[in-house]
Amino acid sequence: MTEPTFTTLVSRWYTQHARDLPWRRPEVGAWAILVSEVMLQQTPVARVVPSWTDWMARWPTPADLAAEPPAEAIRMWGRLGYPRRAVRLREAAVAIVERHGGQVPNRLEQLLALPGVGTYTARAVAAFAYGQRHPVVDTNVRRVICRAVAGKPDAGPTTRPADLVAAEELLPAEPAAAALASAAFMELGAVVCTARSPRCGSCPVASICAWRASGEPAPTGPTRRPQRYAGTDRQVRGLLLEVLREATAPVPQQRLDQVWADDTQRFRALAGLVNDGLVEQVNEASFRLAGDGPPILVR
DNA sequence: CAGCCGTGGTG
DNA sequence: TCACCAAGGCT
């Protein structure tokens, strides 16, 4: 049983060139790994590092975070984007305390049941925190395998079961080596085999890359429609949340009205924030981050 | 499953 | 400059 040359080369490259990221240090536990993986969902590494450091200093265990209201998590999230992740991460911490005695679960099924934890994150925690042999497939891994192994210019927009199978077939049999290989695939895609201008000159598998061998064909299929931001509800949500994050007292609706002129869209965005558990209405005319103060009395 | 959900760096 | 993009998840 010989390991594929591709996997061996990428793994060897990783052991020599891996970036020194704080959540990769040997002493970090599963909670720290989970926090990093959630923060890294659609957010670049460079912006995550300082936020992760602050977050772990304040909430070293799931129980520490579970004891806080959502407002504290939302503020600590800062400007990482997609702040629903902060709410879900806190909900995951609550679930970890209630269902798993405060310890991040190690079974894939239990991880998948946590809020904000999907196929990628569950496998990443199982592999990187617990050393289990699971394929860990993100956009980087799909791109790397698609190019180097399949010879196609780019992977599809979503992770499919076939992508997990393709990744699994490249993993060494030994669990620890498999986890390292997954990290190596991700690192290669993030640093060398990037989406726009791959640095094939510094790629450890350039000599056996199927994509290079076929002349580096450009993507042909329909490119994914760009996600607009300006003028969308997401922008309005961001503006509303920015005001609420910085507030130290309930914010009068009149002040929220100033962030966006369109009444219909502003109301829809605010209602969405409330629906997502990010914001709560204090009374007829004021709002605040969820749990940002004494409980609201209801009769 | 296509669309939605933030933000800031960059080629 | 301004589209594109960055370790996804959820409905």
Coordinates of C-alpha atoms (C1' of nucleotides) in Angstrom, one line a residue:
Chain A
M1 CA 0.0 0.0 0.0
T2 CA 1.9 3.0 -1.3
E3 CA 0.7 6.6 -0.7
P4 CA -0.1 8.6 -3.8
T5 CA 2.9 10.6 -4.9
F6 CA 0.7 13.7 -5.1
T7 CA -0.3 13.4 -1.4
T8 CA 3.3 12.7 -0.4
L9 CA 4.6 15.8 -2.2
V10 CA 2.0 18.2 -0.9
S11 CA 2.3 16.8 2.6
R12 CA 6.1 17.2 2.5
W13 CA 5.8 20.7 1.2
Y14 CA 3.3 21.5 4.0
T15 CA 5.7 20.4 6.7
Q16 CA 8.3 22.8 5.4
H17 CA 6.1 25.8 4.3
A18 CA 3.0 25.9 6.4
R19 CA 2.2 29.3 7.8
D20 CA 2.5 29.7 11.5
L21 CA -1.1 30.2 12.4
P22 CA -2.1 30.3 16.1
W23 CA -4.8 27.7 15.9
R24 CA -2.2 25.2 14.4
R25 CA -0.1 25.2 17.5
P26 CA 0.0 21.8 19.1
E27 CA -1.4 22.9 22.4
V28 CA -4.7 24.3 21.1
G29 CA -7.8 22.3 21.8
A30 CA -11.0 21.4 20.0
W31 CA -12.8 24.6 21.1
A32 CA -10.0 26.8 19.7
I33 CA -10.1 24.8 16.5
L34 CA -13.9 25.1 16.2
V35 CA -13.8 28.9 16.8
S36 CA -11.1 29.3 14.1
E37 CA -13.0 27.2 11.6
V38 CA -16.2 29.2 12.1
M39 CA -14.4 32.5 11.8
L40 CA -12.6 31.3 8.7
Q41 CA -15.9 30.6 6.9
Q42 CA -15.7 33.1 4.0
T43 CA -13.3 35.4 5.9
P44 CA -9.6 35.7 5.0
V45 CA -7.0 34.4 7.5
A46 CA -5.3 37.8 8.0
R47 CA -8.5 39.3 9.4
V48 CA -9.3 36.2 11.6
V49 CA -6.0 36.0 13.5
P50 CA -6.5 39.0 15.8
S51 CA -10.2 38.3 16.4
W52 CA -9.5 34.7 17.2
T53 CA -6.8 35.7 19.7
D54 CA -9.1 38.1 21.5
W55 CA -12.0 35.7 21.4
M56 CA -10.0 32.8 22.9
A57 CA -8.6 35.1 25.6
R58 CA -12.0 36.1 26.7
W59 CA -13.8 32.8 26.3
P60 CA -11.3 30.0 26.7
T61 CA -14.0 27.3 27.0
P62 CA -17.5 26.8 25.5
A63 CA -19.0 27.3 29.0
D64 CA -17.4 30.8 29.2
L65 CA -19.1 31.8 25.9
A66 CA -22.4 30.1 26.7
A67 CA -22.7 32.2 29.9
E68 CA -22.7 35.4 27.8
P69 CA -25.6 37.1 26.0
P70 CA -25.5 37.1 22.2
A71 CA -24.7 40.9 22.3
E72 CA -21.3 40.2 23.7
A73 CA -20.5 37.7 21.0
I74 CA -21.7 40.0 18.3
R75 CA -19.5 42.8 19.6
M76 CA -16.5 40.6 19.9
W77 CA -17.1 39.4 16.4
G78 CA -16.3 42.9 15.3
R79 CA -16.2 43.3 11.5
L80 CA -15.5 39.8 10.5
G81 CA -18.7 39.8 8.5
Y82 CA -21.7 37.4 8.5
P83 CA -22.4 38.2 12.2
R84 CA -25.0 35.4 12.3
R85 CA -21.9 33.2 12.7
A86 CA -21.3 34.8 16.1
V87 CA -24.8 34.0 17.3
R88 CA -24.6 30.5 16.0
L89 CA -21.2 30.0 17.6
R90 CA -22.6 31.0 20.9
E91 CA -25.6 28.7 20.4
A92 CA -23.1 25.9 19.6
A93 CA -21.4 26.7 22.9
V94 CA -24.7 26.4 24.7
A95 CA -25.4 23.1 23.0
I96 CA -21.9 21.8 23.9
V97 CA -22.5 22.6 27.5
E98 CA -26.0 21.2 27.6
R99 CA -25.4 18.1 25.5
H100 CA -21.7 17.3 25.8
G101 CA -20.7 18.3 29.3
G102 CA -18.8 21.4 28.0
Q103 CA -16.5 19.3 25.8
V104 CA -16.6 19.8 22.0
P105 CA -17.9 16.5 20.7
N106 CA -15.6 14.3 18.6
R107 CA -18.2 12.4 16.5
L108 CA -19.1 13.7 13.1
E109 CA -22.8 13.3 13.7
Q110 CA -22.7 15.3 17.0
L111 CA -20.6 18.0 15.4
L112 CA -23.0 18.4 12.5
A113 CA -25.8 18.9 14.9
L114 CA -24.2 22.0 16.3
P115 CA -25.6 25.4 15.0
G116 CA -23.4 26.9 12.3
V117 CA -21.4 23.6 11.8
G118 CA -21.8 22.1 8.4
T119 CA -20.1 19.4 6.3
Y120 CA -16.8 21.3 6.1
T121 CA -16.5 22.5 9.7
A122 CA -17.5 19.2 11.3
R123 CA -14.9 17.3 9.3
A124 CA -12.3 20.0 10.0
V125 CA -12.8 19.7 13.7
A126 CA -12.9 15.9 13.7
A127 CA -9.7 15.8 11.7
F128 CA -7.6 18.7 13.0
A129 CA -8.7 18.6 16.6
Y130 CA -9.2 14.9 17.1
G131 CA -7.0 13.4 14.5
Q132 CA -9.7 11.3 12.8
R133 CA -9.4 10.2 9.2
H134 CA -12.1 12.2 7.3
P135 CA -11.8 14.0 4.1
V136 CA -11.9 17.8 4.8
V137 CA -13.1 19.5 1.7
D138 CA -13.4 23.3 1.3
T139 CA -13.1 25.5 -1.8
N140 CA -9.3 25.2 -1.8
V141 CA -9.3 21.5 -1.7
R142 CA -11.8 21.2 -4.5
R143 CA -9.8 23.6 -6.6
V144 CA -6.5 21.8 -6.0
I145 CA -7.9 18.4 -6.7
C146 CA -9.8 19.6 -9.7
R147 CA -6.8 21.1 -11.3
A148 CA -3.9 18.9 -10.3
V149 CA -5.7 15.5 -10.4
A150 CA -8.6 15.9 -12.8
G151 CA -6.9 18.5 -15.0
K152 CA -9.9 20.8 -15.1
P153 CA -9.6 24.6 -14.7
D154 CA -12.0 25.0 -11.8
A155 CA -14.2 23.2 -9.4
G156 CA -18.0 23.6 -9.2
P157 CA -19.6 26.2 -6.9
T158 CA -20.7 23.7 -4.2
T159 CA -19.2 20.7 -2.5
R160 CA -20.7 17.5 -3.7
P161 CA -20.4 14.0 -2.3
A162 CA -18.2 13.1 -5.2
D163 CA -15.7 15.8 -4.0
L164 CA -15.5 14.1 -0.6
V165 CA -14.9 10.7 -2.3
A166 CA -12.2 12.2 -4.5
A167 CA -10.5 13.7 -1.5
E168 CA -10.8 10.6 0.6
E169 CA -9.1 8.5 -2.1
L170 CA -6.0 10.8 -1.8
L171 CA -5.7 10.4 2.0
P172 CA -3.1 8.2 3.6
A173 CA -4.4 5.3 5.6
E174 CA -3.0 6.5 8.9
P175 CA -5.3 9.0 10.5
A176 CA -2.7 11.6 11.6
A177 CA -1.1 11.6 8.2
A178 CA -4.6 12.0 6.6
A179 CA -5.3 15.0 8.8
L180 CA -2.0 16.5 7.9
A181 CA -2.6 15.8 4.2
S182 CA -6.0 17.6 4.4
A183 CA -4.4 20.6 6.0
A184 CA -1.7 20.5 3.3
F185 CA -4.3 20.5 0.4
M186 CA -6.0 23.5 2.0
E187 CA -2.7 25.3 2.4
L188 CA -1.7 24.7 -1.1
G189 CA -4.9 26.0 -2.4
A190 CA -4.8 29.1 -0.2
V191 CA -1.2 30.0 -0.8
V192 CA -0.1 28.6 -4.2
C193 CA -2.9 27.1 -6.2
T194 CA -5.1 30.2 -5.8
A195 CA -8.2 31.0 -7.7
R196 CA -7.0 33.8 -9.9
S197 CA -3.2 33.7 -10.5
P198 CA -1.8 30.3 -9.3
R199 CA 1.9 30.4 -8.5
C200 CA 2.9 27.3 -10.3
G201 CA 6.5 28.3 -10.1
S202 CA 6.5 27.4 -6.4
C203 CA 4.1 24.5 -6.5
P204 CA 5.4 21.1 -5.2
V205 CA 3.3 19.2 -7.7
A206 CA 3.8 21.3 -10.8
S207 CA 5.6 18.5 -12.5
I208 CA 2.7 16.1 -12.1
C209 CA -0.2 18.6 -12.4
A210 CA -2.8 17.5 -14.8
W211 CA -4.0 21.0 -15.4
R212 CA -0.5 22.2 -16.4
A213 CA 0.0 19.1 -18.5
S214 CA -3.1 20.1 -20.5
G215 CA -1.9 23.6 -21.0
E216 CA -3.7 25.3 -18.1
P217 CA -7.0 25.6 -19.8
A218 CA -9.1 28.6 -18.7
P219 CA -12.5 28.0 -17.1
T220 CA -15.2 27.6 -19.8
G221 CA -18.5 27.0 -18.0
P222 CA -20.9 29.7 -16.9
T223 CA -19.1 31.8 -14.3
R224 CA -21.0 32.2 -11.1
R225 CA -23.0 35.5 -11.0
P226 CA -21.2 38.0 -8.8
Q227 CA -22.8 38.7 -5.5
R228 CA -23.9 42.3 -5.4
Y229 CA -23.6 44.2 -2.1
A230 CA -24.3 47.9 -2.7
G231 CA -28.0 48.6 -2.3
T232 CA -28.9 45.2 -0.9
D233 CA -30.5 44.2 2.3
R234 CA -27.1 43.0 3.5
Q235 CA -25.7 46.4 3.2
V236 CA -28.6 47.9 5.2
R237 CA -28.2 45.1 7.8
G238 CA -24.6 46.0 8.1
L239 CA -25.3 49.7 8.6
L240 CA -28.0 49.0 11.2
L241 CA -25.8 46.6 13.1
E242 CA -22.9 49.0 13.1
V243 CA -25.0 51.5 15.0
L244 CA -26.3 48.9 17.4
R245 CA -22.9 47.5 18.1
E246 CA -21.5 50.8 19.2
A247 CA -24.5 51.7 21.3
T248 CA -24.4 51.6 25.1
A249 CA -28.1 52.0 25.5
P250 CA -31.2 51.1 23.5
V251 CA -31.2 52.9 20.2
P252 CA -34.2 55.0 19.3
Q253 CA -35.8 53.8 16.0
Q254 CA -35.5 57.4 14.9
R255 CA -31.7 57.0 14.9
L256 CA -31.9 53.8 12.9
D257 CA -34.1 55.5 10.4
Q258 CA -31.1 57.7 9.5
V259 CA -28.9 54.9 8.2
W260 CA -31.0 54.1 5.1
A261 CA -33.7 56.2 3.3
D262 CA -35.9 53.5 1.9
D263 CA -38.5 52.7 4.6
T264 CA -39.5 49.4 3.2
Q265 CA -36.0 48.0 2.8
R266 CA -34.8 49.4 6.1
F267 CA -37.8 47.8 7.9
R268 CA -37.2 44.5 6.1
A269 CA -33.5 44.5 7.1
L270 CA -34.3 45.3 10.7
A271 CA -36.9 42.6 10.9
G272 CA -34.4 40.2 9.4
L273 CA -31.9 41.0 12.1
V274 CA -34.5 40.4 14.8
N275 CA -35.5 37.2 13.1
D276 CA -31.9 36.0 13.1
G277 CA -31.4 36.6 16.8
L278 CA -29.0 39.5 16.3
V279 CA -31.3 42.3 17.5
E280 CA -34.3 42.6 19.8
Q281 CA -36.9 45.3 20.2
V282 CA -36.9 46.8 23.6
N283 CA -40.1 48.8 23.4
E284 CA -42.3 50.5 20.8
A285 CA -39.5 52.8 19.7
S286 CA -36.1 51.3 20.5
F287 CA -33.8 48.4 19.6
R288 CA -30.6 46.8 20.9
L289 CA -28.4 43.9 20.3
A290 CA -29.9 40.6 21.5
G291 CA -29.5 40.4 25.3
D292 CA -27.7 43.7 25.5
G293 CA -29.0 44.6 28.9
P294 CA -31.6 43.5 31.5
P295 CA -34.2 41.1 30.2
I296 CA -37.2 42.7 28.6
L297 CA -40.3 42.4 30.8
V298 CA -43.3 40.9 29.1
R299 CA -46.7 40.6 30.7
Chain B
dC1 C1' -30.8 24.2 -5.1
dA2 C1' -30.3 29.0 -5.9
dG3 C1' -30.2 32.8 -3.3
dC4 C1' -29.1 35.0 0.8
dC5 C1' -26.0 36.3 4.5
dG6 C1' -20.8 41.2 5.6
dT7 C1' -16.6 43.0 5.1
dG8 C1' -12.3 44.6 3.3
dG9 C1' -8.2 43.6 0.5
dT10 C1' -6.7 43.3 -4.3
dG11 C1' -5.3 42.5 -9.4
Chain C
dT1 C1' -11.2 51.7 -10.6
dC2 C1' -14.2 48.1 -9.3
dA3 C1' -15.5 43.4 -10.0
dC4 C1' -13.8 39.5 -7.8
dC5 C1' -12.9 36.8 -4.0
dA6 C1' -12.0 34.8 1.0
dA7 C1' -11.0 27.6 5.5
dG8 C1' -19.5 27.9 4.4
dG9 C1' -24.0 27.3 6.3
dC10 C1' -28.9 27.5 6.0
dT11 C1' -33.4 27.6 3.8

